[in-house]
PDB file of C-alpha atoms and ligand atoms in Angstrom:
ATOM      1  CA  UNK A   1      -2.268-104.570 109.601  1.00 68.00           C
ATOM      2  CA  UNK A   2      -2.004-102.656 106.278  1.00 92.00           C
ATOM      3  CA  UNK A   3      -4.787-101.414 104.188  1.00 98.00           C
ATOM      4  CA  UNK A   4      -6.960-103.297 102.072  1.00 98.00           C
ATOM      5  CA  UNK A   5      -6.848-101.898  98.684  1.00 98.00           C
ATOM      6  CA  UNK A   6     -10.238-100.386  97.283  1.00 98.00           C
ATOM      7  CA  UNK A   7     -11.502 -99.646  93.325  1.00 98.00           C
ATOM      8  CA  UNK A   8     -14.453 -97.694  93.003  1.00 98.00           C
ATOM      9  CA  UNK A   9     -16.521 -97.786  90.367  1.00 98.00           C
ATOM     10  CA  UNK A  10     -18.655 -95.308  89.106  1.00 98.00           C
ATOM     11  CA  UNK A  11     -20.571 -94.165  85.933  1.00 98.00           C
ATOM     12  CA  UNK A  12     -21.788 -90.318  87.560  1.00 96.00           C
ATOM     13  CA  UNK A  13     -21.555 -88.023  90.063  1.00 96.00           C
ATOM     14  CA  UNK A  14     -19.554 -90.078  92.805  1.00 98.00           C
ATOM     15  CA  UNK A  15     -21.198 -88.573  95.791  1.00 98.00           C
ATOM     16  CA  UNK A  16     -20.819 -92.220  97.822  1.00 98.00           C
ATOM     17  CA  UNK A  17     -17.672 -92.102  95.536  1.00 98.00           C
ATOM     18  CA  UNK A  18     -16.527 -88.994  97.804  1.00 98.00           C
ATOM     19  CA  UNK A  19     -17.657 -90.081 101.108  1.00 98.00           C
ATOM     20  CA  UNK A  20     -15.709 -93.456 101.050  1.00 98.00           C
ATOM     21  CA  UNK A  21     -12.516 -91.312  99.525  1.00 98.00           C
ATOM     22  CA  UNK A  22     -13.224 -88.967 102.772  1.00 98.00           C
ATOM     23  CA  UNK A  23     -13.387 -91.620 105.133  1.00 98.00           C
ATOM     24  CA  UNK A  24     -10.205 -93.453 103.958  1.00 98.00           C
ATOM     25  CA  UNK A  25      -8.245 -90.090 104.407  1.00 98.00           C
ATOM     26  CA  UNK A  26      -7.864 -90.983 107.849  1.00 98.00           C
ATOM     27  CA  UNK A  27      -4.982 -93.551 108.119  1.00 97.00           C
ATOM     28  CA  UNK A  28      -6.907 -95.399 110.931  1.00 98.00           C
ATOM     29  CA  UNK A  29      -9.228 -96.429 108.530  1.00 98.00           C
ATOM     30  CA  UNK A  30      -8.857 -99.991 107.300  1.00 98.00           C
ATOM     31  CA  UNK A  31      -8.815 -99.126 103.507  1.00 98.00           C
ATOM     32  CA  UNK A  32      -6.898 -96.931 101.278  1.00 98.00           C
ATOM     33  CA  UNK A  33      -8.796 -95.784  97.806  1.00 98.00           C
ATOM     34  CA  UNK A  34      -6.410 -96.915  95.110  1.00 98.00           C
ATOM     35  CA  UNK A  35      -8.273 -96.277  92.181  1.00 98.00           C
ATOM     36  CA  UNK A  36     -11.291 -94.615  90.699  1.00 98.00           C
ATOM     37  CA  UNK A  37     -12.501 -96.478  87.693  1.00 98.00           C
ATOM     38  CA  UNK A  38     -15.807 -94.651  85.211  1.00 98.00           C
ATOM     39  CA  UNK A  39     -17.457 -96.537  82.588  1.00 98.00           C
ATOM     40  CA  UNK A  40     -18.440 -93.172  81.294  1.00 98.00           C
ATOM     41  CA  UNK A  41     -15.830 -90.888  80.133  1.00 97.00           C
ATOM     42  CA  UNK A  42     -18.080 -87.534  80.775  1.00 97.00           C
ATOM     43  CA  UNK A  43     -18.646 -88.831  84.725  1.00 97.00           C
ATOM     44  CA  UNK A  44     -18.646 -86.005  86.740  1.00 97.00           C
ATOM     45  CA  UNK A  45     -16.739 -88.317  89.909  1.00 97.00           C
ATOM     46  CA  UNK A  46     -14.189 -89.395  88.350  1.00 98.00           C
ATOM     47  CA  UNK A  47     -13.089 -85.082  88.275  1.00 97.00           C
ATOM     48  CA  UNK A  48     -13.250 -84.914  92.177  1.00 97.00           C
ATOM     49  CA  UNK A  49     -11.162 -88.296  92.399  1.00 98.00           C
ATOM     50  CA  UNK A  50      -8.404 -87.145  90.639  1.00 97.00           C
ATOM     51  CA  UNK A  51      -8.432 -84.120  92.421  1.00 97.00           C
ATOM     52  CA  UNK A  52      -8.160 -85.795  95.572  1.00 97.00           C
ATOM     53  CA  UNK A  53      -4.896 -87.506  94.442  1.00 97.00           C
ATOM     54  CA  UNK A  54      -6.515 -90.973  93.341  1.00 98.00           C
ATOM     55  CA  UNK A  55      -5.821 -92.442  90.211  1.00 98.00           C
ATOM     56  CA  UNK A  56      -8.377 -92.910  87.604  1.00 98.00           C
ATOM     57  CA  UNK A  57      -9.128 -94.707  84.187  1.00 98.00           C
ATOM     58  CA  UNK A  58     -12.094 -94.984  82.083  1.00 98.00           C
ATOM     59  CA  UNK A  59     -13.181 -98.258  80.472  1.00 98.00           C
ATOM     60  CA  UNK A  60     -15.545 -97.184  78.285  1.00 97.00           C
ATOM     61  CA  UNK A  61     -17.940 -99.828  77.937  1.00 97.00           C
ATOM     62  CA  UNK A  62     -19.198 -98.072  74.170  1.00 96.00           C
ATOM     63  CA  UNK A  63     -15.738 -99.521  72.847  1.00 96.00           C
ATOM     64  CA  UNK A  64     -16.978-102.750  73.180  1.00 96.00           C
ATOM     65  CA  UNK A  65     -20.515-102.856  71.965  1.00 94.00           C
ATOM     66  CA  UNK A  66     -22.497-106.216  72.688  1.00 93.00           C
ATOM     67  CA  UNK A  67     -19.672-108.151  74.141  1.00 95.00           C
ATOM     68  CA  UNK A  68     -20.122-107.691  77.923  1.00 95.00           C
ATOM     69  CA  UNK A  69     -17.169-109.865  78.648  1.00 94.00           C
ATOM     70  CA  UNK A  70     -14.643-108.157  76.540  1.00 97.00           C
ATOM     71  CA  UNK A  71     -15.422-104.937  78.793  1.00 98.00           C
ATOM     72  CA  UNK A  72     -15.202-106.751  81.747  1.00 98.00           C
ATOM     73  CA  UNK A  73     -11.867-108.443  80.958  1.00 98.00           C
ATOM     74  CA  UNK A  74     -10.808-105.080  80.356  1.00 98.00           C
ATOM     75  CA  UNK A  75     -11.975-103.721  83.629  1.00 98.00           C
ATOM     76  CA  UNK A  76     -10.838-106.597  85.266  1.00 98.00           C
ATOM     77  CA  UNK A  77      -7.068-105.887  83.897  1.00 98.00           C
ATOM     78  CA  UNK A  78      -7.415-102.300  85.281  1.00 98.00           C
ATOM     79  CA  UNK A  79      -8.323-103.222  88.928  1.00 98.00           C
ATOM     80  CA  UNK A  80      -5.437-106.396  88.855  1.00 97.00           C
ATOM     81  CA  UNK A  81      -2.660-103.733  88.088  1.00 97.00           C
ATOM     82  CA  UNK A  82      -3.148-101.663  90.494  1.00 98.00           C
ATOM     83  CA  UNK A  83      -3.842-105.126  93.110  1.00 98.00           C
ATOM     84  CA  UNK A  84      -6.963-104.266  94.379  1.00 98.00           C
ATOM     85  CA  UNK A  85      -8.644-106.201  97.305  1.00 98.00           C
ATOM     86  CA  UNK A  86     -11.675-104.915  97.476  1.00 98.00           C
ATOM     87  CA  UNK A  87     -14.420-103.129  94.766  1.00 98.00           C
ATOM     88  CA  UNK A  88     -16.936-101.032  95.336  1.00 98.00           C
ATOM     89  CA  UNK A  89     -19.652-100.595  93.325  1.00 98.00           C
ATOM     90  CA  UNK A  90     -20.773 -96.440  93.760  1.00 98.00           C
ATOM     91  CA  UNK A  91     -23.926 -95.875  90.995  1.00 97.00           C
ATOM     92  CA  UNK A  92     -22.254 -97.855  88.467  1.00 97.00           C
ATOM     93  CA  UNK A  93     -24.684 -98.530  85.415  1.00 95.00           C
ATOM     94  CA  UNK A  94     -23.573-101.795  84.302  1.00 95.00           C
ATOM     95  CA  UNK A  95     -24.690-105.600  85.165  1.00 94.00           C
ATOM     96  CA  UNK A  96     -21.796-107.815  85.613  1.00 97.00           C
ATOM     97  CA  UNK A  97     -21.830-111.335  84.022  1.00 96.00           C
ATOM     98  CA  UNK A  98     -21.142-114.295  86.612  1.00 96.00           C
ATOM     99  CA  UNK A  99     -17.627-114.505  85.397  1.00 97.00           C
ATOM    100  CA  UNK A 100     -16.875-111.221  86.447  1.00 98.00           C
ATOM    101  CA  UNK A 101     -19.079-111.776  89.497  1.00 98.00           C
ATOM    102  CA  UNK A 102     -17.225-114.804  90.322  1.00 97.00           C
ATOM    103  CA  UNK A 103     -13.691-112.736  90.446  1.00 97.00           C
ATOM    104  CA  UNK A 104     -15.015-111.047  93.522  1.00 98.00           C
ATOM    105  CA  UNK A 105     -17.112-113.291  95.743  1.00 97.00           C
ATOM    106  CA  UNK A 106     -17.135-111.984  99.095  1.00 97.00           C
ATOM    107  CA  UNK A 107     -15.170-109.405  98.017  1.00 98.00           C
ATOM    108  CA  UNK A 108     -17.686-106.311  96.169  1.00 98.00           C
ATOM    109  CA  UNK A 109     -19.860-104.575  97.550  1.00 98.00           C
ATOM    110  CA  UNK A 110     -22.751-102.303  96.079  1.00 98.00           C
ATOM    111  CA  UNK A 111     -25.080 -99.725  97.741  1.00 98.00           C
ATOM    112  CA  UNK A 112     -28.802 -99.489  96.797  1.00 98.00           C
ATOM    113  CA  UNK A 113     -30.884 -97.098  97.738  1.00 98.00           C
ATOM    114  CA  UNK A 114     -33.779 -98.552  99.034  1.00 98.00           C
ATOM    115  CA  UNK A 115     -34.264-101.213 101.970  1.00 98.00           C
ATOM    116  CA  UNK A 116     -33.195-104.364 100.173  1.00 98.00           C
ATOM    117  CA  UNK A 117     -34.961-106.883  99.271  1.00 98.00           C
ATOM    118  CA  UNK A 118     -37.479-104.089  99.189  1.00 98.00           C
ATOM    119  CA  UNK A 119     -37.428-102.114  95.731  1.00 98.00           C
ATOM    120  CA  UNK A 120     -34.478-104.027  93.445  1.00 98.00           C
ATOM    121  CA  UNK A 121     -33.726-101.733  90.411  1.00 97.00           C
ATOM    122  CA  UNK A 122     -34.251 -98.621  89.889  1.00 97.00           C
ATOM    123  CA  UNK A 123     -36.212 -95.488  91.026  1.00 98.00           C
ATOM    124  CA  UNK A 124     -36.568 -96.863  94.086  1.00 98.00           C
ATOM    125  CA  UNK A 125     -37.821 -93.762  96.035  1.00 98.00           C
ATOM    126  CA  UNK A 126     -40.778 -92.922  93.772  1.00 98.00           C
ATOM    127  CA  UNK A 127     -41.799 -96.563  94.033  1.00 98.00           C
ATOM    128  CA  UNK A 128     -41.647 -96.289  97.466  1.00 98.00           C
ATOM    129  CA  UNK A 129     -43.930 -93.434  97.994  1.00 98.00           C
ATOM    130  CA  UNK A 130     -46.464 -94.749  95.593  1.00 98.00           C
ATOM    131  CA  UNK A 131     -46.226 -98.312  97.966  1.00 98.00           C
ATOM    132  CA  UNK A 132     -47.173 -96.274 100.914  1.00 98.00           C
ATOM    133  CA  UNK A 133     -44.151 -97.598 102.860  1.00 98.00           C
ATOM    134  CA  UNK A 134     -43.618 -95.518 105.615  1.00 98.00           C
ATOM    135  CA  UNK A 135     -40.182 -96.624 106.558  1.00 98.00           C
ATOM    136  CA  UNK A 136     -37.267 -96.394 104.054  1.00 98.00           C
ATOM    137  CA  UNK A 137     -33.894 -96.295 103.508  1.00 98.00           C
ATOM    138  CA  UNK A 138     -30.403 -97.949 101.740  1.00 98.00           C
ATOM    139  CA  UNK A 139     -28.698-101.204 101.822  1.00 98.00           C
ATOM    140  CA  UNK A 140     -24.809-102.157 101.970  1.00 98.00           C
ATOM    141  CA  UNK A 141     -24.941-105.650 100.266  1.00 98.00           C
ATOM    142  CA  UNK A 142     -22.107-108.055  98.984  1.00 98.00           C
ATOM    143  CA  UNK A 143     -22.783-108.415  95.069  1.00 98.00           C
ATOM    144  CA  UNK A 144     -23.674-111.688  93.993  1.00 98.00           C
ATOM    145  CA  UNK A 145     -24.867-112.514  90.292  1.00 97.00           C
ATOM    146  CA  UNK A 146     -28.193-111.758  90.883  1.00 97.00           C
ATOM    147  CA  UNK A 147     -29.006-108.069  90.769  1.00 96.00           C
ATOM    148  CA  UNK A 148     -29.499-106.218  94.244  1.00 96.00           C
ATOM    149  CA  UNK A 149     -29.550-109.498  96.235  1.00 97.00           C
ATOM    150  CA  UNK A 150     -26.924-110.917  98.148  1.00 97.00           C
ATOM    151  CA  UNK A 151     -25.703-110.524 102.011  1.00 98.00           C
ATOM    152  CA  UNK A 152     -26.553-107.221 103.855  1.00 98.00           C
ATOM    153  CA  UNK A 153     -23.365-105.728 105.796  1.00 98.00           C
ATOM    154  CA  UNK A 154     -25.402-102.210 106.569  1.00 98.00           C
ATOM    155  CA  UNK A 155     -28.981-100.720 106.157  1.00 98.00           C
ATOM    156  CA  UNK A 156     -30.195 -97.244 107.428  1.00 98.00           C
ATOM    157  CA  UNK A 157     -33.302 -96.149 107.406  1.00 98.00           C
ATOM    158  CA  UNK A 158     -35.475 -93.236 107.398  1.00 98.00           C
ATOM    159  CA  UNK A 159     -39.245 -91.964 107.836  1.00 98.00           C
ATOM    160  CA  UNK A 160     -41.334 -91.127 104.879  1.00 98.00           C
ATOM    161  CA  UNK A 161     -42.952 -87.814 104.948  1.00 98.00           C
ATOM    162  CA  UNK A 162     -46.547 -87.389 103.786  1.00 97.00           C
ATOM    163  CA  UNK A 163     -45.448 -84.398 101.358  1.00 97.00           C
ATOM    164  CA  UNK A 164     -42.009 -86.307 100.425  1.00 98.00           C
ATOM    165  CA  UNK A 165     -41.558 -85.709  96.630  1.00 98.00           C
ATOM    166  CA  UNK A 166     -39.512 -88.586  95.413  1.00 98.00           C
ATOM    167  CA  UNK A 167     -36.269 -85.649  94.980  1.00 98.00           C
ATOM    168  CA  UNK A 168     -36.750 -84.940  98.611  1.00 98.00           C
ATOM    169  CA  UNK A 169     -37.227 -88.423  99.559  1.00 98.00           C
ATOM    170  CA  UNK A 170     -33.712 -88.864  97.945  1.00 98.00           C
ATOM    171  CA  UNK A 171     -31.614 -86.509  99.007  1.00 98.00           C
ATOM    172  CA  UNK A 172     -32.279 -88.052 102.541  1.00 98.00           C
ATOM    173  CA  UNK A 173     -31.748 -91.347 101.765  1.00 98.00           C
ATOM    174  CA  UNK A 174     -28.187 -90.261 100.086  1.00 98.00           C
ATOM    175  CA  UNK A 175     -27.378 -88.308 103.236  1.00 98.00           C
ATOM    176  CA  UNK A 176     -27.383 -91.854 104.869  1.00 98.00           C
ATOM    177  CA  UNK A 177     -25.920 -93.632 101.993  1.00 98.00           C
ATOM    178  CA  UNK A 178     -22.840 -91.708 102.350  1.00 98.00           C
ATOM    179  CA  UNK A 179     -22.932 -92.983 106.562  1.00 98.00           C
ATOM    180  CA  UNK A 180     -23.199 -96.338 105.700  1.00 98.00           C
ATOM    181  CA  UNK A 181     -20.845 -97.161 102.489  1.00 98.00           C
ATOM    182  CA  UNK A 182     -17.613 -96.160 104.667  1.00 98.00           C
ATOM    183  CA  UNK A 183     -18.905 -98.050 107.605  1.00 98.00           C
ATOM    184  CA  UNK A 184     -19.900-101.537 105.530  1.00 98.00           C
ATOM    185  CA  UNK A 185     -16.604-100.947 103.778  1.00 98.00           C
ATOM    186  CA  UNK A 186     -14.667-100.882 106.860  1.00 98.00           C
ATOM    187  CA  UNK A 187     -16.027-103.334 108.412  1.00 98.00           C
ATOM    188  CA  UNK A 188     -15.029-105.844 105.190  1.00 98.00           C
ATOM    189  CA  UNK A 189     -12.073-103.936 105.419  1.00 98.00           C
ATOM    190  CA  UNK A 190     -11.242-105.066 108.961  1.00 98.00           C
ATOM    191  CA  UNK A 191     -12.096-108.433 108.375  1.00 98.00           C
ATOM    192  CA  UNK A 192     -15.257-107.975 110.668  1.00 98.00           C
ATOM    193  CA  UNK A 193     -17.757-109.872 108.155  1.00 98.00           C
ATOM    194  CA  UNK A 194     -18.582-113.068 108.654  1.00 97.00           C
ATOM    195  CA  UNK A 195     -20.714-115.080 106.091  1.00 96.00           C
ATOM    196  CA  UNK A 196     -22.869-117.849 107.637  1.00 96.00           C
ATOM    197  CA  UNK A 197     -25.744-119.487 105.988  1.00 96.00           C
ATOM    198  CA  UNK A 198     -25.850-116.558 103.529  1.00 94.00           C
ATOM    199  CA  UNK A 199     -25.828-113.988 106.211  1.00 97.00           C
ATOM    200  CA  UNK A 200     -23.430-111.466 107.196  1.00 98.00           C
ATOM    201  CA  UNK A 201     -22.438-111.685 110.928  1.00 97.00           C
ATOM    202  CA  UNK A 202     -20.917-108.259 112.080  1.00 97.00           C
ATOM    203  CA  UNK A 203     -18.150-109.024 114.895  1.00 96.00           C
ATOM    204  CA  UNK A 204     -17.905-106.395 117.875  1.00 94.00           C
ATOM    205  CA  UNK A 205     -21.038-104.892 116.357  1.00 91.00           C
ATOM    206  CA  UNK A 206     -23.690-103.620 118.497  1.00 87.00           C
ATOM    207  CA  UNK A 207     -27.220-102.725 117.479  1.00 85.00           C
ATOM    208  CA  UNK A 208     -29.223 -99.834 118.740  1.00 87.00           C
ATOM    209  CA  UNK A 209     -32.467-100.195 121.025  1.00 85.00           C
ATOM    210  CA  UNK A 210     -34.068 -97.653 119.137  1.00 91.00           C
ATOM    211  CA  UNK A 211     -37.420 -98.456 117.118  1.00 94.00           C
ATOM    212  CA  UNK A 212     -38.239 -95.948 114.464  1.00 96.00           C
ATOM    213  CA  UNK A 213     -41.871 -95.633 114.892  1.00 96.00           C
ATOM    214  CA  UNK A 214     -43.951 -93.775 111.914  1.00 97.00           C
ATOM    215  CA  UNK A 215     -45.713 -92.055 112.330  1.00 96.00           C
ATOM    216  CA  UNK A 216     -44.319 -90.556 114.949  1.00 92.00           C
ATOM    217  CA  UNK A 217     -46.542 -88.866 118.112  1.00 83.00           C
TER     218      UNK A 217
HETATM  219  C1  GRF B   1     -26.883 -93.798  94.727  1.00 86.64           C
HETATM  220  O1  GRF B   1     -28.189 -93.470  95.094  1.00 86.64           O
HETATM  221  C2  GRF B   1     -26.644 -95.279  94.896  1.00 86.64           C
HETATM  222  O2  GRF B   1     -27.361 -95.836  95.953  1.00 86.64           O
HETATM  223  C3  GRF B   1     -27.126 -95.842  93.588  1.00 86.64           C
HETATM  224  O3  GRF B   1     -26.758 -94.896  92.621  1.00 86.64           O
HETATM  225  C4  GRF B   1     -26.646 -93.612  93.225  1.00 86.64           C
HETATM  226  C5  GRF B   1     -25.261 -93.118  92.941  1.00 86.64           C
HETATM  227  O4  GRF B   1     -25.065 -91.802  93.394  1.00 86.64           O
HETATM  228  N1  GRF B   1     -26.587 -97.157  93.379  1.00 86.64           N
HETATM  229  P1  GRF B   1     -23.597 -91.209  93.497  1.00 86.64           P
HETATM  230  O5  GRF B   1     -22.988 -91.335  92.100  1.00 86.64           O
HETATM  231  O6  GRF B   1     -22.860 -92.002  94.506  1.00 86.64           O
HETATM  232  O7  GRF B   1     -23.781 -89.785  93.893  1.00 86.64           O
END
């Protein structure tokens, strides 16, 4: 089967950017990165992409002041000439209108770093330490037009530390954001996700026995 086609967008630093553009070096995986696209002329990601060979374009969403559609037809022209299948949202700073939203049902997916539907929006670590959760993590989800809802492909989650400053806290979280964006996006890929009753169903998945129990003896 050939490779789905991929657009990532970004607005900053790209790490998840870079992890799914690592993953889909190897020709075994399901996807191939075909472009890189920044809101945000000055983002830092959209240096590394190029670098790696992947072409990039900025749509610079300042061109177009209050008219959120305008941009989005613009973007949307980008990712249809270069016939993209799938787009992944990588810390990219915009809200999409339902129009846009609607060009890519079943189709985008977004990572948030927090354990959805826990902590939408953002600063999601400091909110979790000052909840007291002990248990936290990030979300693979398929964008829908509400903001950080919509079907979960992948979570992974993590313990909260007593002393966990909400830097430390995310630098751990990021470490599994970067495990789980190349495995949800595979599995779309691959044609593994199934949606039923506003689920996704994960064929040939397992699930690990584990229980992460904190705190811990
Ligand atoms: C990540 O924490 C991601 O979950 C959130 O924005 C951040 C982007 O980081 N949506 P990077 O640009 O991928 O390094």
């Amino acid at each position: 089967m050939s490779r789905r086609r991929a657009a990532i967008l970004i607005s900053g630093r790209g790490s998840n950017m870079a992890a799914l553009i690592t993953a889909a070096q190897d020709p075994a995986y399901p996807a191939e990165i075909a472009l890189v696209v920044s809101n945000r002329p000055d983002a830092t990601g959209l240096e590394l992409a190029g670098a790696s060979g992947i072409p990039t374009t900025v749509v610079d969403h300042t061109a177009y002041g209050r008219d959120r559609e305008a941009f989005e037809r613009a973007l949307q022209a980008e990712i249809a000439a270069r016939r993209i299948d799938i787009v992944c949202l990588a810390g990219f700073m915009r809200l999409f209108t339902p129009w846009f939203v609607g060009q890519w049902t079943g189709r985008m997916l977004n990572i948030h770093p927090a354990l959805l539907p826990s902590f939408k929006g953002l600063d999601t670590h400091r909110r979790a330490i000052e909840a007291g959760v002990k248990i936290h993590g990030a979300t693979v989800h398929l964008v829908v037009p509400e903001t950080d809802a919509g079907p979960i492909i992948a979570q992974a989650a993590i313990a909260v530390r007593d002393d966990d400053t909400a830097e430390v806290l995310a630098g751990r979280v990021l470490a599994l954001e970067h495990r789980i964006y190349p495995l949800a996006l595979a599995l779309l890929a691959a044609g593994r996700v199934r949606l039923v009753d506003g689920r996704c169903l994960i064929a040939g998945a397992g699930a690990p026995d584990e229980a992460l129990i904190v705190p811990g003896a």
